[in-house]
mmCIF file with all atom_site columns, C-alpha atoms in Angstrom:
data_model
loop_
_atom_site.group_PDB
_atom_site.id
_atom_site.type_symbol
_atom_site.label_atom_id
_atom_site.label_alt_id
_atom_site.label_comp_id
_atom_site.label_asym_id
_atom_site.label_entity_id
_atom_site.label_seq_id
_atom_site.pdbx_PDB_ins_code
_atom_site.Cartn_x
_atom_site.Cartn_y
_atom_site.Cartn_z
_atom_site.occupancy
_atom_site.B_iso_or_equiv
_atom_site.pdbx_formal_charge
_atom_site.auth_seq_id
_atom_site.auth_comp_id
_atom_site.auth_asym_id
_atom_site.auth_atom_id
_atom_site.pdbx_PDB_model_num
ATOM 1   C CA . MET J 1 1   ? -12.068 16.423 -1.628  1.00 0.00 ? 1   MET J CA 1
ATOM 2   C CA . VAL J 1 2   ? -8.378  16.987 -2.294  1.00 0.00 ? 2   VAL J CA 1
ATOM 3   C CA . GLY J 1 3   ? -6.050  14.017 -2.104  1.00 0.00 ? 3   GLY J CA 1
ATOM 4   C CA . VAL J 1 4   ? -2.427  13.173 -2.707  1.00 0.00 ? 4   VAL J CA 1
ATOM 5   C CA . GLY J 1 5   ? -0.896  10.015 -4.103  1.00 0.00 ? 5   GLY J CA 1
ATOM 6   C CA . ALA J 1 6   ? 2.639   8.706  -4.313  1.00 0.00 ? 6   ALA J CA 1
ATOM 7   C CA . VAL J 1 7   ? 4.507   6.820  -6.986  1.00 0.00 ? 7   VAL J CA 1
ATOM 8   C CA . VAL J 1 8   ? 7.378   5.678  -4.779  1.00 0.00 ? 8   VAL J CA 1
ATOM 9   C CA . PHE J 1 9   ? 10.412  3.844  -6.127  1.00 0.00 ? 9   PHE J CA 1
ATOM 10  C CA . ASP J 1 10  ? 12.937  2.067  -3.939  1.00 0.00 ? 10  ASP J CA 1
ATOM 11  C CA . LEU J 1 11  ? 16.665  1.699  -4.630  1.00 0.00 ? 11  LEU J CA 1
ATOM 12  C CA . LEU J 1 12  ? 15.944  -1.321 -6.876  1.00 0.00 ? 12  LEU J CA 1
ATOM 13  C CA . ASP J 1 13  ? 13.440  0.752  -8.913  1.00 0.00 ? 13  ASP J CA 1
ATOM 14  C CA . ARG J 1 14  ? 10.478  -1.266 -7.645  1.00 0.00 ? 14  ARG J CA 1
ATOM 15  C CA . VAL J 1 15  ? 7.252   0.680  -7.128  1.00 0.00 ? 15  VAL J CA 1
ATOM 16  C CA . LEU J 1 16  ? 5.272   0.723  -3.893  1.00 0.00 ? 16  LEU J CA 1
ATOM 17  C CA . LEU J 1 17  ? 1.720   -0.628 -4.029  1.00 0.00 ? 17  LEU J CA 1
ATOM 18  C CA . VAL J 1 18  ? -0.844  -0.879 -1.245  1.00 0.00 ? 18  VAL J CA 1
ATOM 19  C CA . GLN J 1 19  ? -3.998  -2.933 -0.894  1.00 0.00 ? 19  GLN J CA 1
ATOM 20  C CA . ARG J 1 20  ? -6.790  -0.709 0.413   1.00 0.00 ? 20  ARG J CA 1
ATOM 21  C CA . GLY J 1 21  ? -8.582  -1.704 3.591   1.00 0.00 ? 21  GLY J CA 1
ATOM 22  C CA . ASN J 1 22  ? -11.559 0.694  3.377   1.00 0.00 ? 22  ASN J CA 1
ATOM 23  C CA . PRO J 1 23  ? -14.126 1.903  0.814   1.00 0.00 ? 23  PRO J CA 1
ATOM 24  C CA . PRO J 1 24  ? -14.352 3.142  -1.816  1.00 0.00 ? 24  PRO J CA 1
ATOM 25  C CA . HIS J 1 25  ? -11.645 0.785  -3.150  1.00 0.00 ? 25  HIS J CA 1
ATOM 26  C CA . GLU J 1 26  ? -11.505 -1.835 -0.397  1.00 0.00 ? 26  GLU J CA 1
ATOM 27  C CA . GLU J 1 27  ? -9.229  -4.816 -1.243  1.00 0.00 ? 27  GLU J CA 1
ATOM 28  C CA . GLN J 1 28  ? -7.972  -3.202 -4.481  1.00 0.00 ? 28  GLN J CA 1
ATOM 29  C CA . TRP J 1 29  ? -4.286  -2.612 -5.067  1.00 0.00 ? 29  TRP J CA 1
ATOM 30  C CA . GLY J 1 30  ? -3.099  0.871  -5.980  1.00 0.00 ? 30  GLY J CA 1
ATOM 31  C CA . LEU J 1 31  ? -0.832  3.744  -5.078  1.00 0.00 ? 31  LEU J CA 1
ATOM 32  C CA . PRO J 1 32  ? -0.548  4.935  -1.484  1.00 0.00 ? 32  PRO J CA 1
ATOM 33  C CA . GLY J 1 33  ? -2.038  8.271  -0.495  1.00 0.00 ? 33  GLY J CA 1
ATOM 34  C CA . GLY J 1 34  ? -5.072  9.913  0.990   1.00 0.00 ? 34  GLY J CA 1
ATOM 35  C CA . LEU J 1 35  ? -6.885  13.099 1.782   1.00 0.00 ? 35  LEU J CA 1
ATOM 36  C CA . VAL J 1 36  ? -5.281  16.410 2.629   1.00 0.00 ? 36  VAL J CA 1
ATOM 37  C CA . GLU J 1 37  ? -6.330  17.693 6.049   1.00 0.00 ? 37  GLU J CA 1
ATOM 38  C CA . LEU J 1 38  ? -7.542  21.262 6.526   1.00 0.00 ? 38  LEU J CA 1
ATOM 39  C CA . GLY J 1 39  ? -4.536  23.584 6.793   1.00 0.00 ? 39  GLY J CA 1
ATOM 40  C CA . GLU J 1 40  ? -2.049  20.914 5.690   1.00 0.00 ? 40  GLU J CA 1
ATOM 41  C CA . ASN J 1 41  ? 0.141   21.515 2.641   1.00 0.00 ? 41  ASN J CA 1
ATOM 42  C CA . LEU J 1 42  ? 0.340   18.880 -0.099  1.00 0.00 ? 42  LEU J CA 1
ATOM 43  C CA . HIS J 1 43  ? 3.870   17.636 0.657   1.00 0.00 ? 43  HIS J CA 1
ATOM 44  C CA . ASP J 1 44  ? 3.162   17.339 4.380   1.00 0.00 ? 44  ASP J CA 1
ATOM 45  C CA . ALA J 1 45  ? -0.048  15.440 3.617   1.00 0.00 ? 45  ALA J CA 1
ATOM 46  C CA . LEU J 1 46  ? 1.811   13.051 1.326   1.00 0.00 ? 46  LEU J CA 1
ATOM 47  C CA . ARG J 1 47  ? 4.543   12.361 3.878   1.00 0.00 ? 47  ARG J CA 1
ATOM 48  C CA . ARG J 1 48  ? 1.937   11.843 6.646   1.00 0.00 ? 48  ARG J CA 1
ATOM 49  C CA . GLU J 1 49  ? -0.109  9.446  4.517   1.00 0.00 ? 49  GLU J CA 1
ATOM 50  C CA . LEU J 1 50  ? 2.974   7.416  3.616   1.00 0.00 ? 50  LEU J CA 1
ATOM 51  C CA . ARG J 1 51  ? 4.018   7.181  7.275   1.00 0.00 ? 51  ARG J CA 1
ATOM 52  C CA . GLU J 1 52  ? 0.498   6.145  8.332   1.00 0.00 ? 52  GLU J CA 1
ATOM 53  C CA . GLU J 1 53  ? -0.012  3.621  5.530   1.00 0.00 ? 53  GLU J CA 1
ATOM 54  C CA . THR J 1 54  ? 3.466   2.178  5.089   1.00 0.00 ? 54  THR J CA 1
ATOM 55  C CA . ALA J 1 55  ? 5.845   3.478  7.825   1.00 0.00 ? 55  ALA J CA 1
ATOM 56  C CA . ILE J 1 56  ? 8.337   4.811  5.257   1.00 0.00 ? 56  ILE J CA 1
ATOM 57  C CA . GLU J 1 57  ? 9.919   8.198  4.637   1.00 0.00 ? 57  GLU J CA 1
ATOM 58  C CA . VAL J 1 58  ? 10.413  9.563  1.134   1.00 0.00 ? 58  VAL J CA 1
ATOM 59  C CA . GLN J 1 59  ? 12.062  12.290 -0.854  1.00 0.00 ? 59  GLN J CA 1
ATOM 60  C CA . ILE J 1 60  ? 9.447   14.024 -3.017  1.00 0.00 ? 60  ILE J CA 1
ATOM 61  C CA . LEU J 1 61  ? 10.994  14.577 -6.447  1.00 0.00 ? 61  LEU J CA 1
ATOM 62  C CA . ASP J 1 62  ? 8.267   15.998 -8.684  1.00 0.00 ? 62  ASP J CA 1
ATOM 63  C CA . GLN J 1 63  ? 4.548   16.298 -9.325  1.00 0.00 ? 63  GLN J CA 1
ATOM 64  C CA . ILE J 1 64  ? 3.643   13.842 -12.078 1.00 0.00 ? 64  ILE J CA 1
ATOM 65  C CA . GLY J 1 65  ? -0.082  14.130 -12.567 1.00 0.00 ? 65  GLY J CA 1
ATOM 66  C CA . VAL J 1 66  ? -3.558  15.101 -11.456 1.00 0.00 ? 66  VAL J CA 1
ATOM 67  C CA . TYR J 1 67  ? -6.702  13.074 -11.881 1.00 0.00 ? 67  TYR J CA 1
ATOM 68  C CA . GLU J 1 68  ? -10.290 13.473 -10.779 1.00 0.00 ? 68  GLU J CA 1
ATOM 69  C CA . PRO J 1 69  ? -12.096 10.278 -9.821  1.00 0.00 ? 69  PRO J CA 1
ATOM 70  C CA . ILE J 1 70  ? -15.838 10.658 -9.402  1.00 0.00 ? 70  ILE J CA 1
ATOM 71  C CA . ILE J 1 71  ? -17.498 7.564  -7.948  1.00 0.00 ? 71  ILE J CA 1
ATOM 72  C CA . ARG J 1 72  ? -21.233 7.088  -8.404  1.00 0.00 ? 72  ARG J CA 1
ATOM 73  C CA . ASP J 1 73  ? -23.768 4.573  -7.196  1.00 0.00 ? 73  ASP J CA 1
ATOM 74  C CA . ARG J 1 74  ? -26.175 2.618  -9.436  1.00 0.00 ? 74  ARG J CA 1
ATOM 75  C CA . ASP J 1 75  ? -28.472 5.640  -9.707  1.00 0.00 ? 75  ASP J CA 1
ATOM 76  C CA . GLN J 1 76  ? -25.532 7.845  -10.748 1.00 0.00 ? 76  GLN J CA 1
ATOM 77  C CA . THR J 1 77  ? -25.608 9.747  -7.465  1.00 0.00 ? 77  THR J CA 1
ATOM 78  C CA . VAL J 1 78  ? -22.123 10.983 -6.615  1.00 0.00 ? 78  VAL J CA 1
ATOM 79  C CA . LEU J 1 79  ? -20.691 9.097  -3.638  1.00 0.00 ? 79  LEU J CA 1
ATOM 80  C CA . TYR J 1 80  ? -17.119 10.427 -3.780  1.00 0.00 ? 80  TYR J CA 1
ATOM 81  C CA . HIS J 1 81  ? -15.500 13.227 -5.796  1.00 0.00 ? 81  HIS J CA 1
ATOM 82  C CA . TYR J 1 82  ? -11.744 13.607 -5.437  1.00 0.00 ? 82  TYR J CA 1
ATOM 83  C CA . VAL J 1 83  ? -9.036  15.722 -7.017  1.00 0.00 ? 83  VAL J CA 1
ATOM 84  C CA . VAL J 1 84  ? -5.822  13.746 -6.547  1.00 0.00 ? 84  VAL J CA 1
ATOM 85  C CA . ILE J 1 85  ? -2.330  15.127 -7.129  1.00 0.00 ? 85  ILE J CA 1
ATOM 86  C CA . ASP J 1 86  ? 0.271   12.395 -7.644  1.00 0.00 ? 86  ASP J CA 1
ATOM 87  C CA . TYR J 1 87  ? 3.941   12.850 -6.849  1.00 0.00 ? 87  TYR J CA 1
ATOM 88  C CA . LEU J 1 88  ? 7.062   10.976 -7.842  1.00 0.00 ? 88  LEU J CA 1
ATOM 89  C CA . CYS J 1 89  ? 8.965   9.921  -4.724  1.00 0.00 ? 89  CYS J CA 1
ATOM 90  C CA . ARG J 1 90  ? 12.092  8.022  -3.795  1.00 0.00 ? 90  ARG J CA 1
ATOM 91  C CA . TRP J 1 91  ? 12.216  5.820  -0.691  1.00 0.00 ? 91  TRP J CA 1
ATOM 92  C CA . GLN J 1 92  ? 14.589  7.256  1.921   1.00 0.00 ? 92  GLN J CA 1
ATOM 93  C CA . ALA J 1 93  ? 14.076  5.347  5.161   1.00 0.00 ? 93  ALA J CA 1
ATOM 94  C CA . GLY J 1 94  ? 11.862  2.924  7.029   1.00 0.00 ? 94  GLY J CA 1
ATOM 95  C CA . GLU J 1 95  ? 10.871  -0.692 6.728   1.00 0.00 ? 95  GLU J CA 1
ATOM 96  C CA . LEU J 1 96  ? 7.710   -1.237 4.708   1.00 0.00 ? 96  LEU J CA 1
ATOM 97  C CA . THR J 1 97  ? 4.953   -2.058 7.222   1.00 0.00 ? 97  THR J CA 1
ATOM 98  C CA . PRO J 1 98  ? 1.232   -1.913 6.364   1.00 0.00 ? 98  PRO J CA 1
ATOM 99  C CA . GLY J 1 99  ? -0.740  0.275  8.727   1.00 0.00 ? 99  GLY J CA 1
ATOM 100 C CA . ASP J 1 100 ? -3.748  2.533  9.089   1.00 0.00 ? 100 ASP J CA 1
ATOM 101 C CA . ASP J 1 101 ? -6.210  1.833  6.265   1.00 0.00 ? 101 ASP J CA 1
ATOM 102 C CA . VAL J 1 102 ? -4.214  -0.634 4.143   1.00 0.00 ? 102 VAL J CA 1
ATOM 103 C CA . ARG J 1 103 ? -4.341  -4.420 4.282   1.00 0.00 ? 103 ARG J CA 1
ATOM 104 C CA . ALA J 1 104 ? -1.005  -5.050 2.607   1.00 0.00 ? 104 ALA J CA 1
ATOM 105 C CA . ALA J 1 105 ? 1.914   -3.205 1.048   1.00 0.00 ? 105 ALA J CA 1
ATOM 106 C CA . ALA J 1 106 ? 4.531   -4.444 -1.411  1.00 0.00 ? 106 ALA J CA 1
ATOM 107 C CA . TRP J 1 107 ? 7.507   -3.343 -3.479  1.00 0.00 ? 107 TRP J CA 1
ATOM 108 C CA . VAL J 1 108 ? 6.703   -4.541 -7.000  1.00 0.00 ? 108 VAL J CA 1
ATOM 109 C CA . SER J 1 109 ? 8.964   -4.789 -10.037 1.00 0.00 ? 109 SER J CA 1
ATOM 110 C CA . ALA J 1 110 ? 7.717   -3.536 -13.404 1.00 0.00 ? 110 ALA J CA 1
ATOM 111 C CA . HIS J 1 111 ? 7.272   -7.029 -14.855 1.00 0.00 ? 111 HIS J CA 1
ATOM 112 C CA . ASN J 1 112 ? 4.955   -8.072 -11.976 1.00 0.00 ? 112 ASN J CA 1
ATOM 113 C CA . LEU J 1 113 ? 2.518   -5.130 -12.027 1.00 0.00 ? 113 LEU J CA 1
ATOM 114 C CA . GLU J 1 114 ? -0.153  -6.988 -14.030 1.00 0.00 ? 114 GLU J CA 1
ATOM 115 C CA . ARG J 1 115 ? -0.659  -9.398 -11.117 1.00 0.00 ? 115 ARG J CA 1
ATOM 116 C CA . TYR J 1 116 ? -2.152  -6.601 -9.012  1.00 0.00 ? 116 TYR J CA 1
ATOM 117 C CA . GLY J 1 117 ? -5.132  -5.597 -11.192 1.00 0.00 ? 117 GLY J CA 1
ATOM 118 C CA . LEU J 1 118 ? -4.305  -1.904 -11.057 1.00 0.00 ? 118 LEU J CA 1
ATOM 119 C CA . ALA J 1 119 ? -6.665  0.749  -12.347 1.00 0.00 ? 119 ALA J CA 1
ATOM 120 C CA . GLU J 1 120 ? -5.660  2.318  -15.648 1.00 0.00 ? 120 GLU J CA 1
ATOM 121 C CA . THR J 1 121 ? -5.000  5.654  -13.927 1.00 0.00 ? 121 THR J CA 1
ATOM 122 C CA . ALA J 1 122 ? -2.574  4.017  -11.461 1.00 0.00 ? 122 ALA J CA 1
ATOM 123 C CA . GLU J 1 123 ? -0.757  2.258  -14.290 1.00 0.00 ? 123 GLU J CA 1
ATOM 124 C CA . GLY J 1 124 ? -0.510  5.563  -16.153 1.00 0.00 ? 124 GLY J CA 1
ATOM 125 C CA . MET J 1 125 ? 0.906   7.368  -13.119 1.00 0.00 ? 125 MET J CA 1
ATOM 126 C CA . ILE J 1 126 ? 3.468   4.610  -12.564 1.00 0.00 ? 126 ILE J CA 1
ATOM 127 C CA . LYS J 1 127 ? 4.555   4.829  -16.200 1.00 0.00 ? 127 LYS J CA 1
ATOM 128 C CA . ALA J 1 128 ? 4.779   8.640  -15.994 1.00 0.00 ? 128 ALA J CA 1
ATOM 129 C CA . GLY J 1 129 ? 6.730   8.358  -12.744 1.00 0.00 ? 129 GLY J CA 1
ATOM 130 C CA . ARG J 1 130 ? 9.153   5.813  -14.179 1.00 0.00 ? 130 ARG J CA 1
ATOM 131 C CA . ASN J 1 131 ? 9.726   8.011  -17.251 1.00 0.00 ? 131 ASN J CA 1
ATOM 132 C CA . ARG J 1 132 ? 10.334  11.062 -15.060 1.00 0.00 ? 132 ARG J CA 1
ATOM 133 C CA . LEU J 1 133 ? 12.725  9.109  -12.821 1.00 0.00 ? 133 LEU J CA 1
ATOM 134 C CA . VAL J 1 134 ? 14.726  8.018  -15.888 1.00 0.00 ? 134 VAL J CA 1
ATOM 135 C CA . ALA J 1 135 ? 14.910  11.650 -17.022 1.00 0.00 ? 135 ALA J CA 1
ATOM 136 C CA . ILE J 1 136 ? 16.075  12.793 -13.575 1.00 0.00 ? 136 ILE J CA 1
ATOM 137 C CA . LYS J 1 137 ? 18.800  10.106 -13.510 1.00 0.00 ? 137 LYS J CA 1
ATOM 138 C CA . ALA J 1 138 ? 19.934  11.056 -17.020 1.00 0.00 ? 138 ALA J CA 1
ATOM 139 C CA . ALA J 1 139 ? 20.109  14.728 -16.071 1.00 0.00 ? 139 ALA J CA 1
ATOM 140 C CA . LYS J 1 140 ? 22.204  13.866 -12.986 1.00 0.00 ? 140 LYS J CA 1
ATOM 141 C CA . ARG J 1 141 ? 24.615  11.805 -15.111 1.00 0.00 ? 141 ARG J CA 1
ATOM 142 C CA . GLY J 1 142 ? 24.874  14.697 -17.547 1.00 0.00 ? 142 GLY J CA 1
ATOM 143 C CA . LEU J 1 143 ? 25.808  17.000 -14.666 1.00 0.00 ? 143 LEU J CA 1
ATOM 144 C CA . GLY J 1 144 ? 28.374  14.565 -13.361 1.00 0.00 ? 144 GLY J CA 1
ATOM 145 C CA . GLY J 1 145 ? 26.172  13.488 -10.449 1.00 0.00 ? 145 GLY J CA 1
#
């Protein structure tokens, strides 16, 4: 199954985290996103998922990573197999409101991330997103923007 995820930063450079409401990661905190629907392009899927889960609109800046979670049961039978493409995004509009399949949503500063028990892959994507955002800002300053 193909999925999309978002590393979204607000104007204060806090990252958006959501607490999942459904399996396979029920009650865990992580990045917002979900499955791509048949015939839907990746950017449209990402924007739809963010609207459904958090009621916000974003500007998609860049693709920052791909990972492939394979979730197995005790007998090693595959329960879920995803290919997830994560994108760096910047909040544009909307008040953060949990919806759809999330229990909670929060803007989190870098020094508070450890409180959320994030998976290593989520932490890595946030770090990659933050580094890419810094590079984008530096490039804009260099161009006078």
